Short mmCIF file of C-alpha atoms in Angstrom, two decimals:
data_model
loop_
_atom_site.label_atom_id
_atom_site.label_comp_id
_atom_site.label_asym_id
_atom_site.label_seq_id
_atom_site.Cartn_x
_atom_site.Cartn_y
_atom_site.Cartn_z
CA ALA O 469 58.07 49.82 -0.58
CA PRO O 470 56.33 46.46 -1.11
CA SER O 471 58.76 43.70 -2.09
CA ALA O 472 58.92 39.94 -2.42
CA ARG O 473 61.73 37.40 -2.61
CA PHE O 474 62.40 33.69 -2.27
CA THR O 475 64.83 32.20 0.19
CA GLY O 476 67.40 30.48 -2.02
CA ASP O 477 68.43 28.84 -5.27
CA SER O 478 67.95 25.21 -4.14
CA PHE O 479 65.46 23.75 -6.57
CA VAL O 480 64.71 20.11 -5.62
CA LEU O 481 61.65 19.64 -3.41
CA PRO O 482 61.11 16.28 -1.65
CA ALA O 483 58.47 14.03 -3.14
CA GLY O 484 57.40 12.31 0.06
CA ALA O 485 56.06 15.19 2.18
CA ARG O 486 53.64 18.07 1.97
CA ARG O 487 55.40 20.65 -0.13
CA GLY O 488 55.51 24.40 0.26
CA ILE O 489 57.82 27.12 -1.05
CA PRO O 490 58.53 29.99 1.37
CA VAL O 491 57.89 33.50 0.05
CA VAL O 492 59.37 36.42 2.03
CA THR O 493 57.45 39.70 1.65
CA VAL O 494 57.51 43.20 3.13
CA ASN O 495 54.43 45.42 3.37
CA MET O 496 52.22 43.22 1.19
CA ASN O 497 48.74 41.96 2.06
CA ALA O 498 48.74 39.67 -0.96
CA ALA O 499 51.21 38.58 -3.62
CA LYS O 500 50.50 37.85 -7.26
CA MET O 501 51.87 34.37 -7.97
CA THR O 502 52.34 32.77 -11.37
CA LEU O 503 53.57 29.25 -12.01
CA TYR O 504 55.10 28.08 -15.30
CA ARG O 505 56.19 24.63 -16.48
CA ILE O 506 59.02 23.97 -18.92
CA GLY O 507 58.63 20.50 -20.43
CA ASP O 508 61.37 17.89 -20.45
CA ARG O 509 61.83 18.26 -24.21
CA SER O 510 62.87 21.90 -23.74
CA LEU O 511 65.48 21.30 -21.05
CA ALA O 512 68.45 21.29 -23.44
CA GLN O 513 67.36 24.68 -24.80
CA LEU O 514 66.86 26.01 -21.27
CA LEU O 515 70.23 24.90 -19.92
CA SER O 516 72.10 26.27 -22.94
CA GLY O 517 70.74 29.75 -22.22
CA TYR O 518 71.31 32.11 -19.33
CA GLN O 519 67.94 32.01 -17.58
CA PHE O 520 68.17 28.81 -15.54
CA LEU O 521 68.34 29.45 -11.77
CA HIS O 522 68.45 33.22 -12.38
CA GLN O 523 65.93 35.87 -11.45
CA LEU O 524 63.75 36.61 -14.49
CA ASP O 525 62.41 39.87 -15.85
CA GLY O 526 59.25 40.36 -17.87
CA TYR O 527 61.00 39.68 -21.18
CA ASP O 528 62.51 36.40 -19.94
CA ILE O 529 59.14 35.28 -18.57
CA SER O 530 57.40 36.00 -21.86
CA THR O 531 60.10 34.02 -23.69
CA ILE O 532 59.58 31.03 -21.42
CA SER O 533 55.80 31.29 -21.70
CA ASP O 534 55.78 31.65 -25.50
CA GLN O 535 58.66 29.41 -26.60
CA MET O 536 59.80 26.91 -23.96
CA GLY O 537 56.94 26.37 -21.53
CA GLU O 538 53.44 27.30 -20.47
CA PRO O 539 51.69 28.99 -17.53
CA VAL O 540 49.96 26.35 -15.41
CA TRP O 541 48.61 28.39 -12.47
CA SER O 542 48.04 32.03 -11.56
CA GLY O 543 46.47 33.63 -8.51
CA THR O 544 47.07 35.55 -5.30
CA LEU O 545 48.63 34.42 -2.04
CA ASP O 546 47.16 35.99 1.10
CA ILE O 547 49.76 37.28 3.54
CA ALA O 548 49.47 38.13 7.25
CA ASN O 549 51.18 41.48 6.81
CA ASP O 550 53.24 43.11 9.57
CA LEU O 551 54.21 46.73 8.87
CA ASN O 552 57.83 47.17 7.76
CA LYS O 553 58.76 43.63 8.76
CA GLU O 554 59.62 40.57 6.70
CA VAL O 555 56.83 38.00 6.66
CA THR O 556 57.37 34.43 5.44
CA THR O 557 54.40 32.68 3.85
CA SER O 558 54.32 29.15 2.43
CA PHE O 559 53.08 28.73 -1.13
CA PRO O 560 51.24 25.36 -1.32
CA VAL O 561 52.76 23.58 -4.30
CA ASP O 562 50.49 20.53 -3.96
CA GLU O 563 47.35 22.63 -4.37
CA ALA O 564 48.71 24.50 -7.40
CA ILE O 565 49.90 21.38 -9.26
CA PRO O 566 48.04 18.32 -7.92
CA GLN O 567 49.08 16.37 -11.04
CA ARG O 568 52.77 16.88 -11.87
CA LYS O 569 54.24 16.40 -15.32
CA PRO O 570 57.89 15.91 -16.30
CA GLY O 571 59.77 19.19 -16.49
CA VAL O 572 60.97 22.20 -14.49
CA TYR O 573 58.65 24.61 -12.72
CA VAL O 574 59.18 28.36 -12.37
CA LEU O 575 57.31 30.34 -9.70
CA THR O 576 57.27 34.15 -9.76
CA ALA O 577 55.98 36.56 -7.12
CA GLN O 578 55.25 40.29 -7.31
CA PRO O 579 53.01 42.83 -5.54
CA VAL O 580 49.39 42.96 -6.62
CA ASP O 581 48.84 45.84 -9.11
CA ASP O 582 52.60 46.17 -9.55
CA LYS O 583 53.33 49.31 -11.58
CA SER O 584 57.03 48.69 -12.18
CA ASP O 585 58.30 48.18 -15.73
CA ASP O 586 58.78 44.75 -17.27
CA TYR O 587 62.56 45.13 -17.39
CA GLY O 588 62.99 44.80 -13.64
CA SER O 589 63.71 41.40 -12.14
CA ARG O 590 60.89 39.56 -10.41
CA ALA O 591 61.21 37.22 -7.47
CA THR O 592 61.79 33.84 -9.13
CA GLN O 593 61.99 30.31 -7.74
CA TRP O 594 62.97 27.36 -9.93
CA PHE O 595 62.05 23.90 -8.69
CA VAL O 596 61.38 20.26 -9.47
CA VAL O 597 59.60 17.79 -7.18
CA SER O 598 61.40 14.45 -7.05
CA ASP O 599 62.74 11.63 -4.88
CA ILE O 600 65.43 10.66 -7.40
CA GLY O 601 69.04 11.58 -6.67
CA LEU O 602 71.45 11.16 -9.60
CA SER O 603 75.22 10.62 -9.48
CA THR O 604 77.40 10.12 -12.56
CA TYR O 605 80.95 8.88 -13.03
CA THR O 606 82.82 8.90 -16.33
CA GLY O 607 85.33 6.12 -16.98
CA GLN O 608 86.75 3.91 -19.71
CA ASP O 609 83.55 1.84 -19.68
CA GLY O 610 81.36 4.88 -20.35
CA LEU O 611 79.02 7.07 -18.34
CA ASN O 612 77.98 5.30 -15.14
CA VAL O 613 74.73 6.56 -13.59
CA PHE O 614 73.49 5.75 -10.10
CA ALA O 615 69.95 6.58 -8.99
CA ARG O 616 69.11 6.65 -5.29
CA SER O 617 66.16 7.79 -3.23
CA LEU O 618 66.67 11.21 -1.68
CA GLY O 619 64.46 10.16 1.22
CA SER O 620 65.99 6.79 2.10
CA ALA O 621 69.26 6.66 0.07
CA LYS O 622 68.22 3.22 -1.23
CA PRO O 623 68.89 2.31 -4.89
CA ILE O 624 66.05 2.99 -7.31
CA PRO O 625 65.55 0.11 -9.79
CA GLY O 626 63.67 0.58 -13.03
CA ALA O 627 64.29 4.32 -13.40
CA GLU O 628 64.13 5.38 -17.05
CA LEU O 629 67.19 7.42 -18.07
CA THR O 630 67.53 9.58 -21.18
CA LEU O 631 70.72 11.33 -22.31
CA LEU O 632 70.03 14.45 -24.38
CA ALA O 633 72.48 16.33 -26.60
CA ARG O 634 72.81 20.08 -26.80
CA ASN O 635 70.76 20.10 -30.01
CA ASN O 636 67.97 18.15 -28.26
CA GLU O 637 68.80 14.85 -29.97
CA ILE O 638 68.37 11.72 -27.83
CA LEU O 639 71.84 10.20 -27.51
CA GLY O 640 70.75 7.12 -25.63
CA THR O 641 68.34 5.59 -23.14
CA ALA O 642 68.87 3.15 -20.29
CA THR O 643 67.07 1.63 -17.31
CA THR O 644 68.64 1.22 -13.88
CA ASP O 645 69.13 -2.29 -12.54
CA ALA O 646 68.40 -3.62 -9.06
CA GLU O 647 71.37 -1.66 -7.72
CA GLY O 648 70.11 1.58 -9.27
CA HIS O 649 72.96 1.47 -11.79
CA ALA O 650 73.03 1.99 -15.55
CA VAL O 651 75.82 2.56 -18.09
CA PHE O 652 75.84 4.61 -21.29
CA ASN O 653 78.27 3.69 -24.09
CA PRO O 654 81.49 5.76 -23.87
CA GLY O 655 81.06 6.92 -27.46
CA LEU O 656 77.90 8.82 -26.51
CA THR O 657 79.93 11.20 -24.32
CA ARG O 658 82.47 12.08 -27.02
CA GLY O 659 80.21 14.10 -29.28
CA GLU O 660 81.20 17.52 -30.58
CA ASN O 661 79.32 20.76 -31.22
CA GLY O 662 75.57 20.09 -31.05
CA MET O 663 76.05 16.43 -30.11
CA VAL O 664 77.75 17.20 -26.78
CA PRO O 665 75.75 15.68 -23.89
CA ALA O 666 73.69 18.42 -22.22
CA VAL O 667 71.04 16.83 -19.98
CA LEU O 668 70.59 13.51 -18.21
CA MET O 669 66.92 12.96 -17.37
CA ALA O 670 65.50 10.36 -14.99
CA LYS O 671 61.87 9.34 -14.76
CA GLN O 672 60.03 6.90 -12.51
CA GLY O 673 56.39 6.52 -13.33
CA ASP O 674 54.40 9.55 -14.48
CA ASN O 675 55.05 11.86 -11.52
CA ASP O 676 58.70 11.50 -10.46
CA PHE O 677 61.12 13.35 -12.70
CA VAL O 678 64.53 14.94 -12.22
CA PHE O 679 67.47 15.94 -14.40
CA LEU O 680 71.21 16.54 -14.20
CA ASP O 681 73.00 19.34 -16.08
CA MET O 682 75.82 17.58 -17.95
CA GLY O 683 77.35 20.88 -19.10
CA LYS O 684 78.75 21.70 -15.68
CA ALA O 685 82.27 20.67 -14.71
CA GLY O 686 82.56 17.45 -12.77
CA PHE O 687 83.96 17.29 -9.27
CA ASP O 688 87.76 17.11 -9.51
CA LEU O 689 90.10 16.25 -6.64
CA SER O 690 93.31 17.14 -8.47
CA ASP O 691 93.54 20.53 -6.75
CA ARG O 692 93.72 18.66 -3.41
CA GLY O 693 96.99 16.97 -4.30
CA VAL O 694 95.47 13.52 -4.76
CA GLU O 695 95.09 13.37 -8.52
CA GLY O 696 97.18 10.17 -8.88
CA ARG O 697 98.58 9.02 -12.21
CA ALA O 698 96.71 9.60 -15.44
CA SER O 699 94.27 6.90 -16.51
CA PRO O 700 96.14 4.73 -19.05
CA GLY O 701 93.18 3.71 -21.17
CA ALA O 702 92.68 0.28 -22.72
CA LEU O 703 96.42 -0.56 -22.61
CA ASP O 704 99.06 0.27 -20.03
CA VAL O 705 102.80 -0.18 -20.53
CA TYR O 706 105.40 -0.01 -17.75
CA ALA O 707 109.03 0.11 -18.92
CA TRP O 708 112.27 0.29 -16.94
CA THR O 709 116.05 -0.07 -17.32
CA GLU O 710 118.50 -1.74 -14.94
CA ARG O 711 120.23 1.55 -14.16
CA GLY O 712 119.87 5.24 -14.95
CA ILE O 713 123.18 6.44 -16.50
CA TYR O 714 125.04 4.95 -19.46
CA ARG O 715 128.25 5.70 -21.32
CA ALA O 716 128.48 5.83 -25.09
CA GLY O 717 128.73 2.34 -26.58
CA GLU O 718 127.24 0.48 -23.60
CA ASP O 719 124.32 -1.89 -23.88
CA VAL O 720 120.99 -0.74 -22.45
CA HIS O 721 118.95 -3.52 -20.84
CA VAL O 722 115.32 -2.53 -20.87
CA ALA O 723 112.16 -4.47 -19.98
CA ALA O 724 108.46 -3.69 -20.33
CA LEU O 725 105.14 -5.05 -19.11
CA ALA O 726 101.92 -4.60 -21.09
CA ARG O 727 98.58 -4.90 -19.30
CA ASP O 728 94.97 -4.33 -20.30
CA GLY O 729 92.31 -2.40 -18.36
CA ALA O 730 91.83 -5.35 -15.98
CA ALA O 731 95.63 -5.56 -15.33
CA LYS O 732 95.88 -8.82 -17.28
CA ALA O 733 98.84 -9.62 -19.53
CA VAL O 734 98.47 -8.83 -23.24
CA GLU O 735 100.05 -11.46 -25.49
CA ASN O 736 101.54 -11.06 -28.98
CA LEU O 737 101.44 -7.25 -28.77
CA PRO O 738 104.20 -5.52 -30.79
CA LEU O 739 106.03 -2.92 -28.67
CA THR O 740 108.19 -0.14 -30.10
CA PHE O 741 111.02 1.30 -27.97
CA ILE O 742 112.09 4.86 -28.75
CA PHE O 743 115.42 6.01 -27.20
CA THR O 744 116.16 9.74 -27.23
#
């Protein structure tokens, strides 16, 4: 039977080369292709649902078309068919969207005159076209963002960053410096319910756009046995006694050092010792 599929779930296409998305078909002379765009203001709604990076059925596609995005291109892709063999054909992204806008694109493929019902999944490829690579690190000073070129790995200065909450509120904006670095206030990452950070968007000019899903778990090395000691916060206290075992009635000689986040001494800080 005629069928179509895409080759993977990787969704970032390079911005510096001629772009094409491979479509793998069997027993099809042409494929019906439809391209949708979901704007940057709908990303929080998209990532909070179940559709992102999944294969979509007719109902999901109608939801995206009617509520979150819009169809931007539709047509057929000619295929050099080979009976009962898989044939890979490149879909020319540059010709379909010569002028890109910020957002996520969804490309679907199905046989021409497909008679299957709308509840079946269609071949779906999610993608963005960008040269911006984002890395984030959370620390006591807030959310640190680094933007680098995917093509050259060099820092990207002047990239416009926007942190969106789950309810689509803008939590904060920033611009990367000459080192491609920007910092968001730590309070912006401590929201609850609808104010939890959901999406970090980066934009450079009118064409280059990418985003980072802030709802996913960060990379954690603690399961590798190298978690280290817990981060102390703004103050760190180290206390010790001159020995470990005491008899009733003996004096306990205890000392303590108080340091701030830069490991500098903190003066005139009241300390409370609790002996159990």
